[in-house]
Coordinates of C-alpha atoms and ligand atoms in Angstrom, one line a residue:
M1 CA -127.0 -18.1 -65.1
N2 CA -129.4 -21.0 -64.3
I3 CA -130.3 -22.1 -60.8
S4 CA -128.0 -25.1 -60.7
M5 CA -125.0 -23.1 -61.8
H6 CA -125.8 -20.5 -59.2
T7 CA -126.0 -23.2 -56.5
I8 CA -122.7 -24.6 -57.5
M9 CA -121.2 -21.1 -57.3
I10 CA -122.6 -20.6 -53.8
G11 CA -121.5 -24.1 -52.9
S12 CA -117.9 -23.3 -53.8
L13 CA -118.2 -20.1 -51.8
L14 CA -119.1 -22.0 -48.7
T15 CA -115.9 -24.1 -48.9
S16 CA -113.9 -20.9 -49.7
P17 CA -112.5 -18.5 -47.1
I18 CA -115.5 -16.2 -47.4
A19 CA -117.6 -18.8 -45.5
G20 CA -115.1 -18.8 -42.7
F21 CA -115.3 -15.1 -42.7
L22 CA -119.0 -15.2 -42.3
Q23 CA -118.9 -17.7 -39.6
C24 CA -116.3 -15.8 -37.5
D25 CA -118.7 -12.9 -37.4
S26 CA -121.8 -14.8 -36.5
V27 CA -124.4 -12.7 -34.8
E28 CA -127.2 -13.1 -32.3
P29 CA -130.3 -14.2 -34.2
S30 CA -133.1 -11.7 -34.0
D31 CA -136.8 -12.2 -34.1
E32 CA -137.4 -9.3 -36.3
P33 CA -138.8 -10.2 -39.7
G34 CA -135.7 -9.0 -41.6
W35 CA -134.9 -9.2 -45.2
V36 CA -138.1 -7.6 -46.4
A37 CA -136.3 -6.9 -49.7
D38 CA -136.6 -10.7 -50.2
A39 CA -140.1 -10.2 -51.5
D40 CA -138.6 -8.7 -54.7
A41 CA -135.9 -11.2 -55.1
D42 CA -136.2 -13.8 -57.9
A43 CA -136.3 -17.5 -57.2
E44 CA -132.7 -17.8 -58.1
G45 CA -131.7 -15.2 -55.6
I46 CA -133.6 -16.8 -52.8
I47 CA -132.0 -20.1 -53.4
A48 CA -128.6 -18.4 -53.5
L49 CA -129.3 -16.8 -50.2
E50 CA -130.6 -19.9 -48.5
S51 CA -127.6 -22.0 -49.7
L52 CA -125.3 -19.4 -48.3
F53 CA -126.9 -19.3 -45.0
D54 CA -127.4 -23.1 -44.7
G55 CA -126.0 -24.1 -41.4
E56 CA -123.4 -21.3 -41.4
V57 CA -125.4 -18.5 -39.8
P58 CA -128.8 -18.2 -38.2
A59 CA -131.3 -19.5 -40.7
A60 CA -133.7 -16.7 -39.9
R61 CA -132.3 -13.8 -41.8
S62 CA -132.4 -10.8 -39.5
F63 CA -131.9 -7.1 -39.7
K64 CA -128.7 -7.6 -37.7
Q65 CA -127.5 -10.1 -40.4
Q66 CA -128.3 -7.6 -43.0
E67 CA -126.3 -4.8 -41.2
L68 CA -123.5 -7.2 -40.7
S69 CA -123.4 -8.0 -44.5
L70 CA -123.2 -4.3 -45.2
K71 CA -120.2 -3.9 -42.8
Q72 CA -118.5 -7.0 -44.3
L73 CA -119.0 -5.6 -47.8
G74 CA -117.4 -2.3 -46.6
K75 CA -114.5 -4.3 -45.1
F76 CA -113.8 -6.2 -48.3
V77 CA -113.9 -3.1 -50.4
F78 CA -111.6 -1.3 -48.0
F79 CA -109.0 -4.0 -48.3
D80 CA -109.4 -4.7 -52.0
K81 CA -107.1 -2.8 -54.3
I82 CA -109.7 -1.3 -56.7
S83 CA -107.8 1.1 -58.9
V84 CA -106.5 2.0 -62.4
P85 CA -103.9 0.7 -63.0
K86 CA -105.4 -2.5 -61.7
G87 CA -104.5 -3.9 -58.3
K88 CA -102.4 -0.9 -57.3
Q89 CA -104.3 0.8 -54.6
G90 CA -107.1 0.4 -52.1
C91 CA -108.2 2.4 -49.0
V92 CA -105.9 0.2 -46.9
S93 CA -102.9 1.4 -49.0
C94 CA -103.0 4.8 -47.2
H95 CA -104.9 3.8 -44.0
D96 CA -103.1 0.8 -42.7
P97 CA -104.5 -0.6 -39.4
A98 CA -101.0 -1.5 -38.2
A99 CA -100.0 2.2 -38.5
G100 CA -103.2 3.4 -36.7
F101 CA -105.0 3.6 -40.1
T102 CA -102.4 6.0 -41.4
F103 CA -99.8 5.7 -44.2
P104 CA -97.7 2.5 -43.8
D105 CA -94.4 3.5 -45.5
D106 CA -92.2 5.5 -43.2
K107 CA -89.9 6.6 -45.9
V108 CA -92.8 8.5 -47.3
N109 CA -93.7 9.8 -43.8
Q110 CA -90.2 11.1 -43.4
L111 CA -90.0 12.9 -46.7
Q112 CA -92.9 13.8 -49.0
V113 CA -95.6 12.8 -46.5
A114 CA -98.3 13.0 -49.1
A115 CA -99.3 9.5 -50.4
P116 CA -98.4 8.4 -53.9
G117 CA -101.5 7.5 -56.1
A118 CA -102.2 4.4 -58.1
V119 CA -100.8 6.1 -61.2
P120 CA -97.0 6.1 -61.2
G121 CA -95.8 9.6 -60.3
A122 CA -99.1 10.9 -59.0
V123 CA -99.0 12.2 -55.5
G124 CA -101.4 13.9 -53.1
S125 CA -100.9 17.1 -51.2
I126 CA -101.7 16.4 -47.5
K127 CA -101.2 13.7 -44.9
A128 CA -103.6 10.8 -44.6
P129 CA -105.3 11.1 -41.2
T130 CA -106.7 8.1 -39.4
N131 CA -110.1 6.9 -40.6
A132 CA -110.8 5.1 -37.3
Y133 CA -112.9 6.8 -34.6
V134 CA -114.5 9.1 -37.1
R135 CA -117.9 7.5 -37.0
N136 CA -119.3 10.2 -34.8
L137 CA -118.2 13.1 -36.9
P138 CA -121.1 15.5 -36.9
L139 CA -122.5 17.2 -40.0
Q140 CA -120.7 20.4 -40.9
E141 CA -121.8 23.2 -38.6
Q142 CA -124.4 21.1 -36.8
C143 CA -122.2 21.5 -33.7
D144 CA -121.8 25.1 -33.4
P145 CA -122.5 26.6 -30.0
S146 CA -119.5 28.9 -30.2
G147 CA -119.7 30.3 -33.7
L148 CA -116.6 28.4 -34.8
P149 CA -117.0 26.0 -37.6
C150 CA -117.0 22.2 -36.9
G151 CA -118.1 18.9 -38.3
G152 CA -117.5 17.2 -41.6
A153 CA -114.8 14.8 -42.8
F154 CA -111.4 15.7 -44.3
W155 CA -108.9 18.2 -42.8
D156 CA -111.0 21.0 -44.1
G157 CA -114.4 19.3 -43.6
R158 CA -115.5 19.4 -47.2
A159 CA -117.2 16.0 -47.0
E160 CA -120.0 17.8 -45.1
G161 CA -122.6 15.1 -44.9
N162 CA -125.3 17.6 -45.6
V163 CA -128.1 17.3 -48.2
D164 CA -127.5 20.9 -49.2
P165 CA -124.0 22.2 -48.8
V166 CA -123.5 24.7 -46.0
I167 CA -120.3 26.0 -47.7
A168 CA -120.0 26.0 -51.5
G169 CA -117.7 23.3 -52.8
A170 CA -118.8 20.5 -50.5
T171 CA -118.3 17.0 -51.9
T172 CA -121.1 14.9 -53.4
H173 CA -123.7 13.7 -50.9
A174 CA -124.8 10.1 -50.6
G175 CA -128.4 10.6 -49.4
V176 CA -131.6 8.8 -48.9
E177 CA -131.8 8.0 -52.6
V178 CA -129.7 4.9 -51.8
F179 CA -132.8 3.4 -50.1
E180 CA -134.9 3.7 -53.2
G181 CA -138.0 4.4 -51.1
S182 CA -137.6 1.3 -48.9
A183 CA -138.4 2.3 -45.3
V184 CA -136.8 -0.9 -44.1
L185 CA -133.5 -0.1 -45.7
E186 CA -133.7 3.5 -44.5
G187 CA -134.5 2.4 -40.9
L188 CA -131.5 0.1 -41.0
F189 CA -128.8 2.0 -42.8
A190 CA -129.6 5.7 -42.5
Q191 CA -127.3 5.8 -39.5
F192 CA -124.4 5.3 -41.9
L193 CA -125.1 8.4 -44.0
G194 CA -123.2 11.5 -43.2
P195 CA -119.6 12.8 -43.6
V196 CA -117.9 9.4 -43.6
A197 CA -120.2 8.1 -46.4
D198 CA -119.7 11.3 -48.4
Q199 CA -116.0 10.9 -47.9
A200 CA -115.9 7.4 -49.3
L201 CA -117.2 8.7 -52.7
Q202 CA -114.0 10.7 -53.1
P203 CA -110.8 8.4 -53.2
F204 CA -111.9 6.1 -56.1
P205 CA -112.3 8.7 -58.9
N206 CA -109.5 11.0 -57.5
P207 CA -106.6 10.9 -60.1
V208 CA -104.0 11.1 -57.4
E209 CA -105.6 8.3 -55.4
Q210 CA -107.3 5.2 -56.8
N211 CA -108.0 6.8 -60.2
I212 CA -111.0 4.6 -61.1
S213 CA -114.5 5.7 -62.2
P214 CA -117.6 4.9 -60.2
K215 CA -118.8 2.6 -63.1
Q216 CA -115.6 0.7 -63.0
V217 CA -115.8 0.3 -59.2
C218 CA -119.3 -1.1 -59.6
A219 CA -118.1 -3.5 -62.2
H220 CA -115.2 -4.6 -60.0
V221 CA -117.4 -5.3 -57.0
A222 CA -120.0 -7.1 -59.2
K223 CA -117.3 -9.5 -60.3
A224 CA -115.5 -9.8 -56.9
P225 CA -115.8 -13.0 -54.9
Y226 CA -117.5 -11.1 -52.1
S227 CA -120.2 -9.5 -54.4
L228 CA -122.9 -11.6 -52.7
L229 CA -122.5 -9.4 -49.7
Y230 CA -123.9 -6.5 -51.7
R231 CA -127.0 -8.6 -52.3
L232 CA -127.2 -9.7 -48.7
A233 CA -127.0 -6.1 -47.6
W234 CA -129.2 -4.4 -50.1
G235 CA -131.6 -7.2 -51.0
E236 CA -130.8 -7.0 -54.8
K237 CA -128.0 -7.7 -57.2
I238 CA -125.6 -4.9 -57.8
D239 CA -126.7 -2.9 -60.8
C240 CA -123.9 -1.6 -63.0
T241 CA -126.0 -0.5 -65.9
D242 CA -125.7 3.1 -67.1
G243 CA -128.9 4.0 -65.2
G244 CA -127.8 2.1 -62.0
F245 CA -124.1 2.2 -61.4
M246 CA -124.1 5.6 -59.6
L247 CA -126.6 4.4 -57.0
S248 CA -124.6 1.2 -56.6
F249 CA -121.5 3.2 -56.1
K250 CA -123.1 5.3 -53.4
R251 CA -124.3 2.1 -51.7
I252 CA -120.7 0.9 -51.7
A253 CA -119.7 4.2 -50.0
V254 CA -122.4 3.6 -47.4
A255 CA -121.0 0.1 -46.8
L256 CA -117.5 1.6 -46.3
S257 CA -119.0 4.0 -43.8
A258 CA -120.8 1.2 -42.0
W259 CA -117.6 -0.8 -41.6
Q260 CA -115.6 2.3 -40.5
S261 CA -118.3 2.7 -37.8
S262 CA -118.0 -0.9 -36.6
D263 CA -116.6 -2.0 -33.3
E264 CA -113.9 -3.7 -35.2
V265 CA -112.5 -0.4 -36.4
N266 CA -113.3 1.4 -33.2
S267 CA -112.2 -1.2 -30.7
F268 CA -111.6 1.0 -27.7
S269 CA -109.0 -1.6 -26.7
S270 CA -106.1 0.7 -25.6
K271 CA -104.3 0.6 -22.3
R272 CA -106.2 3.7 -21.2
D273 CA -109.5 2.1 -22.1
K274 CA -108.7 -1.1 -20.2
A275 CA -107.4 0.7 -17.1
L276 CA -110.5 2.9 -17.0
A277 CA -112.8 -0.1 -17.6
A278 CA -111.2 -2.0 -14.8
E279 CA -111.5 0.9 -12.4
I280 CA -115.1 1.5 -13.4
G281 CA -115.7 -2.2 -12.6
L282 CA -114.3 -1.6 -9.1
E283 CA -115.5 1.8 -8.3
G284 CA -118.6 2.4 -10.5
E285 CA -119.6 6.0 -10.4
N286 CA -116.9 6.9 -8.0
V287 CA -114.2 6.2 -10.5
A288 CA -111.4 8.8 -10.5
F289 CA -107.9 9.3 -11.7
P290 CA -105.1 8.2 -11.0
L291 CA -105.9 4.8 -12.4
E292 CA -104.3 1.6 -11.0
G293 CA -103.7 0.3 -14.5
L294 CA -101.5 3.2 -15.6
T295 CA -98.0 4.1 -14.4
A296 CA -97.3 7.1 -12.3
Q297 CA -95.9 8.9 -15.4
E298 CA -98.9 8.0 -17.5
N299 CA -101.3 9.2 -14.8
L300 CA -99.3 12.5 -14.6
G301 CA -99.6 12.8 -18.3
H302 CA -103.4 12.4 -18.0
E303 CA -103.6 15.0 -15.3
L304 CA -101.6 17.5 -17.4
F305 CA -103.7 16.7 -20.6
Y306 CA -106.9 17.6 -18.9
G307 CA -105.4 20.3 -16.7
K308 CA -102.3 22.5 -16.9
A309 CA -101.4 21.6 -20.6
G310 CA -104.9 22.4 -21.8
C311 CA -105.0 19.7 -24.5
A312 CA -108.6 18.7 -23.6
A313 CA -109.8 22.1 -24.7
C314 CA -109.6 20.8 -28.3
H315 CA -108.9 17.1 -27.9
S316 CA -112.0 16.1 -26.0
N317 CA -115.6 15.3 -27.0
T318 CA -117.9 18.2 -27.1
P319 CA -121.6 17.7 -26.2
V320 CA -122.5 17.2 -29.9
L321 CA -120.1 14.2 -30.0
G322 CA -122.1 12.5 -27.4
A323 CA -120.8 13.6 -24.0
E324 CA -123.3 15.2 -21.7
D325 CA -120.7 17.7 -20.5
P326 CA -117.5 18.6 -22.1
N327 CA -115.4 15.8 -20.7
K328 CA -112.7 17.6 -18.9
E329 CA -112.0 14.9 -16.4
G330 CA -111.1 12.3 -19.0
L331 CA -113.5 9.7 -17.5
D332 CA -115.6 9.1 -20.5
P333 CA -115.0 5.5 -21.8
G334 CA -116.1 6.8 -25.3
E335 CA -113.6 9.8 -25.3
L336 CA -112.7 10.5 -28.9
Y337 CA -109.9 13.1 -28.2
T338 CA -111.3 15.6 -30.6
D339 CA -113.8 18.4 -30.6
A340 CA -114.4 17.9 -34.4
A341 CA -113.7 21.6 -34.7
Y342 CA -111.1 23.6 -36.7
H343 CA -108.1 25.4 -35.2
N344 CA -104.8 26.8 -36.5
I345 CA -102.1 25.4 -34.2
G346 CA -99.4 27.1 -36.3
V347 CA -97.8 24.2 -38.1
P348 CA -94.8 25.4 -40.2
R349 CA -94.9 24.9 -44.0
N350 CA -93.6 21.5 -45.0
P351 CA -91.1 22.0 -47.9
S352 CA -91.0 18.3 -48.6
I353 CA -94.5 18.0 -49.9
P354 CA -94.5 18.2 -53.7
G355 CA -96.6 20.7 -55.5
P356 CA -97.8 24.2 -54.6
P357 CA -97.0 25.4 -51.1
G358 CA -99.5 25.6 -48.3
S359 CA -102.6 23.9 -47.2
P360 CA -105.0 26.6 -46.5
G361 CA -107.5 24.3 -44.9
F362 CA -110.9 25.5 -43.8
G363 CA -110.4 29.2 -44.9
A364 CA -109.9 28.1 -48.5
R365 CA -113.4 26.8 -48.4
T366 CA -115.1 29.8 -46.8
G367 CA -113.0 32.3 -48.6
D368 CA -112.4 34.1 -45.3
P369 CA -108.8 35.0 -45.0
D370 CA -109.1 35.0 -41.2
Q371 CA -109.9 31.3 -41.4
L372 CA -106.8 30.2 -43.3
G373 CA -104.8 27.5 -41.5
L374 CA -107.8 26.1 -39.7
H375 CA -107.6 22.3 -39.7
K376 CA -109.9 19.7 -38.1
T377 CA -108.6 18.5 -34.7
P378 CA -107.7 14.8 -35.3
T379 CA -108.5 12.1 -32.7
L380 CA -105.5 11.2 -30.7
R381 CA -106.5 7.5 -30.5
N382 CA -103.7 5.3 -32.0
V383 CA -101.5 8.4 -32.5
D384 CA -98.5 6.2 -31.4
K385 CA -99.7 3.0 -33.1
R386 CA -96.9 1.8 -35.5
P387 CA -96.1 -1.5 -37.2
Y388 CA -92.7 -1.7 -35.5
K389 CA -90.5 0.2 -33.1
G390 CA -88.6 2.9 -34.9
F391 CA -91.2 3.3 -37.6
V392 CA -91.6 7.0 -38.3
K393 CA -95.0 8.6 -38.4
A394 CA -95.8 12.0 -39.7
Y395 CA -98.0 14.3 -37.5
T396 CA -100.4 17.2 -38.3
H397 CA -102.0 17.9 -41.7
N398 CA -98.7 18.3 -43.5
G399 CA -96.7 15.9 -41.5
W400 CA -94.0 18.4 -40.6
F401 CA -93.7 16.9 -37.1
K402 CA -92.2 13.4 -37.0
S403 CA -92.4 12.7 -33.3
L404 CA -94.8 13.1 -30.4
E405 CA -91.9 14.4 -28.4
S406 CA -91.3 17.4 -30.7
L407 CA -94.9 18.2 -31.1
V408 CA -95.5 18.3 -27.4
H409 CA -92.4 20.5 -27.0
F410 CA -93.9 22.7 -29.7
Y411 CA -97.2 23.0 -27.8
N412 CA -95.1 23.9 -24.7
T413 CA -92.8 26.5 -26.3
A414 CA -94.4 27.7 -29.6
D415 CA -94.9 31.2 -28.3
V416 CA -91.5 32.7 -29.2
S417 CA -92.8 36.3 -28.8
S418 CA -91.5 38.4 -25.8
A419 CA -94.5 37.1 -23.9
G420 CA -93.4 33.4 -24.1
A421 CA -91.7 32.7 -20.8
T422 CA -91.4 28.9 -21.5
A423 CA -89.7 29.5 -24.9
A424 CA -87.3 31.9 -23.1
K425 CA -86.6 29.4 -20.4
F426 CA -85.7 26.8 -23.1
G427 CA -83.8 29.3 -25.2
V428 CA -86.2 28.6 -28.1
T429 CA -86.4 31.4 -30.7
R430 CA -88.0 32.1 -34.2
C431 CA -86.1 30.4 -36.9
D432 CA -84.3 32.7 -39.3
P433 CA -87.0 33.7 -41.8
S434 CA -84.3 34.4 -44.5
K435 CA -84.1 30.6 -44.9
P436 CA -87.6 29.9 -46.1
D437 CA -87.9 26.1 -45.6
W438 CA -87.0 24.5 -42.3
T439 CA -87.4 20.8 -41.7
E440 CA -88.3 19.6 -38.2
A441 CA -84.7 18.2 -37.8
E442 CA -83.1 21.5 -38.8
A443 CA -85.4 23.5 -36.4
L444 CA -84.8 21.2 -33.5
A445 CA -81.0 21.4 -34.1
A446 CA -81.2 25.2 -34.1
N447 CA -83.6 25.3 -31.2
C448 CA -86.1 27.4 -33.1
W449 CA -89.6 27.2 -34.5
P450 CA -90.3 28.4 -38.0
E451 CA -93.0 30.9 -38.9
P452 CA -96.4 29.2 -39.0
E453 CA -97.6 28.3 -42.5
E454 CA -100.7 30.5 -42.0
T455 CA -101.1 33.2 -39.3
G456 CA -104.9 33.8 -39.3
T457 CA -106.7 32.7 -36.1
L458 CA -103.5 31.3 -34.6
A459 CA -104.1 29.5 -31.3
I460 CA -100.5 30.1 -30.3
G461 CA -100.4 32.6 -27.5
V462 CA -104.1 32.1 -26.9
Q463 CA -104.6 28.5 -26.0
F464 CA -101.0 27.2 -25.8
G465 CA -97.4 28.0 -26.7
D466 CA -96.4 29.0 -23.2
L467 CA -97.4 26.0 -21.0
D468 CA -94.6 26.2 -18.4
L469 CA -94.1 22.4 -18.6
T470 CA -90.8 20.9 -17.5
L471 CA -89.2 18.3 -19.7
A472 CA -90.4 15.6 -17.3
E473 CA -94.0 16.9 -17.8
E474 CA -93.6 16.9 -21.6
A475 CA -92.4 13.2 -21.3
A476 CA -95.4 12.4 -19.2
L477 CA -97.8 13.8 -21.8
V478 CA -96.1 11.7 -24.4
A479 CA -96.4 8.6 -22.2
Y480 CA -100.1 9.3 -21.8
L481 CA -100.6 9.6 -25.6
K482 CA -98.9 6.2 -25.9
T483 CA -101.6 4.7 -23.7
L484 CA -104.2 5.4 -26.5
T485 CA -102.8 2.7 -28.8
D486 CA -105.4 0.0 -29.4
T487 CA -104.2 -3.5 -28.5
K488 CA -106.3 -5.0 -31.3
T489 CA -105.3 -4.6 -34.9
V490 CA -107.8 -5.3 -37.7
K491 CA -106.7 -8.1 -40.1
P492 CA -107.6 -8.2 -43.8
P493 CA -110.6 -10.4 -44.6
P494 CA -109.4 -14.0 -45.5
L495 CA -110.0 -13.8 -49.3
L496 CA -107.8 -10.8 -49.7
Q497 CA -104.9 -11.8 -47.4
Ligands
LIG501 C1 -103.7 7.7 -51.8 C2 -104.0 7.6 -50.4 C3 -105.4 7.4 -49.9 C4 -106.3 6.4 -50.3 C5 -106.1 5.4 -51.4 C6 -107.5 6.7 -49.5 N1 -107.3 7.7 -48.6 FE1 -108.5 8.3 -47.2 N2 -107.4 9.9 -46.9 C7 -106.2 10.2 -47.5 C8 -105.8 11.6 -47.3 C9 -104.6 12.2 -47.8 C10 -106.9 12.1 -46.5 C11 -107.0 13.6 -46.1 C12 -107.4 14.4 -47.3 C13 -107.9 15.8 -47.0 O1 -108.3 16.1 -45.8 O2 -108.0 16.6 -47.9 C14 -107.8 11.1 -46.3 C15 -109.0 11.2 -45.5 C16 -109.8 10.2 -45.2 C17 -110.9 10.3 -44.2 C18 -111.3 11.5 -43.4 C19 -110.9 11.4 -41.9 C20 -111.3 12.6 -41.2 O3 -111.1 12.6 -39.9 O4 -111.8 13.5 -41.7 C21 -111.5 9.0 -44.2 C22 -112.7 8.6 -43.4 C23 -110.9 8.2 -45.2 N3 -109.8 8.9 -45.8 C24 -111.3 6.9 -45.6 C25 -110.8 6.4 -46.8 C26 -111.5 5.3 -47.5 C27 -112.8 4.7 -47.1 C28 -110.8 5.0 -48.7 C29 -111.1 4.1 -49.8 C30 -112.3 4.3 -50.5 C31 -109.6 5.9 -48.6 N4 -109.7 6.7 -47.5 C32 -108.6 5.9 -49.6 C33 -105.5 9.3 -48.2 C34 -106.0 8.2 -48.9
LIG502 C1 -106.5 24.9 -29.9 C2 -106.8 23.5 -30.0 C3 -105.8 22.5 -29.7 C4 -105.1 22.4 -28.5 C5 -105.2 23.2 -27.2 C6 -104.2 21.2 -28.6 N1 -104.4 20.7 -29.9 FE1 -103.4 19.1 -30.6 N2 -104.2 19.5 -32.5 C7 -105.1 20.4 -32.7 C8 -105.3 20.5 -34.2 C9 -106.3 21.4 -34.9 C10 -104.4 19.6 -34.8 C11 -104.2 19.4 -36.3 C12 -103.5 20.7 -36.7 C13 -103.0 20.7 -38.1 O1 -102.8 19.6 -38.7 O2 -102.7 21.7 -38.7 C14 -103.8 18.9 -33.7 C15 -102.8 17.9 -33.8 C16 -102.3 17.2 -32.7 C17 -101.5 16.0 -32.9 C18 -101.2 15.3 -34.2 C19 -102.2 14.2 -34.5 C20 -102.0 13.6 -35.9 O3 -102.7 12.6 -36.1 O4 -101.3 14.1 -36.7 C21 -101.2 15.6 -31.6 C22 -100.4 14.4 -31.2 C23 -101.7 16.5 -30.7 N3 -102.4 17.5 -31.4 C24 -101.6 16.5 -29.3 C25 -101.9 17.6 -28.5 C26 -101.5 17.7 -27.1 C27 -100.7 16.7 -26.4 C28 -102.0 18.9 -26.6 C29 -101.7 19.5 -25.3 C30 -100.3 19.8 -25.0 C31 -102.7 19.5 -27.7 N4 -102.7 18.7 -28.8 C32 -103.4 20.7 -27.7 C33 -105.8 21.2 -31.8 C34 -105.3 21.4 -30.5

């Protein structure tokens, strides 16, 4: 392509929606001598960049601008349907912002739970968790004061984020090779390496997900209208040659991680966040619950969550996640509602998920039979976010639970042994094991809980299951969970709307 053609292309970009997109996200100019990679760019590239920035964004290219480009690239790739067959599936197909970044089809949530892939008939084996508020996931086992495993992305943590796997079978690592020795790039973007970047390498080539090879992903992004963002972020054109595509693919994964760590995805804009921020504004360090901005019922739910119901033992930041002290009071504005650790809460088998039974979780990775059934504690942020009232979400790794009400009732009464006084009070028993597969609806109708799918390291009877909550207290906990719904909802970038 000669220079004039290139300028024409950029010119048309500026009148296209991408220009608007860049403008919306304008950033503070910085004095830092950014864009060092410019030195290597050819004359054509420099002209292209200057045309793009002309009048639209700060003329002085800055590190901040470069980071923003990386995040924007990640956003476009997240919303773009990059798959084989073509145009069938993107990250957003299973992680819809309007559903709290979980699966957007409630017929699937009610039945098979596992998402269909791009190929007709292909289907996964586990529920899509939210991909928001996972930016602080620690590396596998970095956070291990107690001897219990923690860290990593996926329900079983196999996207470890480590250079050398801690546990055999960890997924491919996107490491410092993506910086090709550039200290500037490393200084800017190393923060986005880790479990979430490693995770992003997985869905594209997965035959039951996007089903597209890394080389084809590279070629798609190279031809996409937003490909310039790759160049703005990394300082060079995307390289899809045989020797280059793998590095480019990893850089795309780093971009996905960068966007998923952005304030746009992690907006902290829920009713709880606003009520807490307002009170901190008034009271400063003396802030305490109950909060003015929450109803009496929601405040009660909060008190139970961090108190009698014991939810915060697992659904609260541990020190490794950034809190100085385990945040038992619930006063941390950055509360992530997860310990990033693995527990077996005793979810029953979900007979509606196609394929072989069971989701052994963490234990299948370590080969330790006592660790079967351990799954990563999900964040509770946006757990009630849904596109419309009455939309059914699926909860826990296999989606057996369909409502927050029943899951909270389970936490309250799951201990159906002779020790379980709360279960006895409610008349809840063990479901008849001679019928192997109970759906949630059947179990609720029979007032029983089925056998857990896996019984190793069960937390029932140890940390919960006999909470002595009244129905009003259960309802208060649910009301509190509903205050964790972000009021902001990410919209697709203009070009892909
Ligand atoms: C076909 C549906 C589907 C698609 C497409 C998909 N995901 Fe997922 N995602 C899932 C499922 C299912 C899991 C859980 C898998 C597991 O734990 O084994 C998951 C897990 C994740 C996690 C881990 C969250 C955590 O807390 O550990 C992140 C992050 C994520 N996906 C981001 C993405 C990105 C980025 C893309 C696009 C490149 C993508 N997903 C495409 C279904 C999907
Ligand atoms: C022992 C640790 C532990 C305790 C205590 C605990 N949880 Fe959980 N919670 C988990 C784990 C682990 C999962 C995922 C389990 C799975 O999928 O198998 C989970 C899942 C959930 C989910 C489903 C989230 C989703 O996206 O699917 C909700 C809601 C929830 N817990 C709320 C609560 C509430 C409310 C309490 C207090 C009554 C509580 N939890 C107590 C560890 C815990």
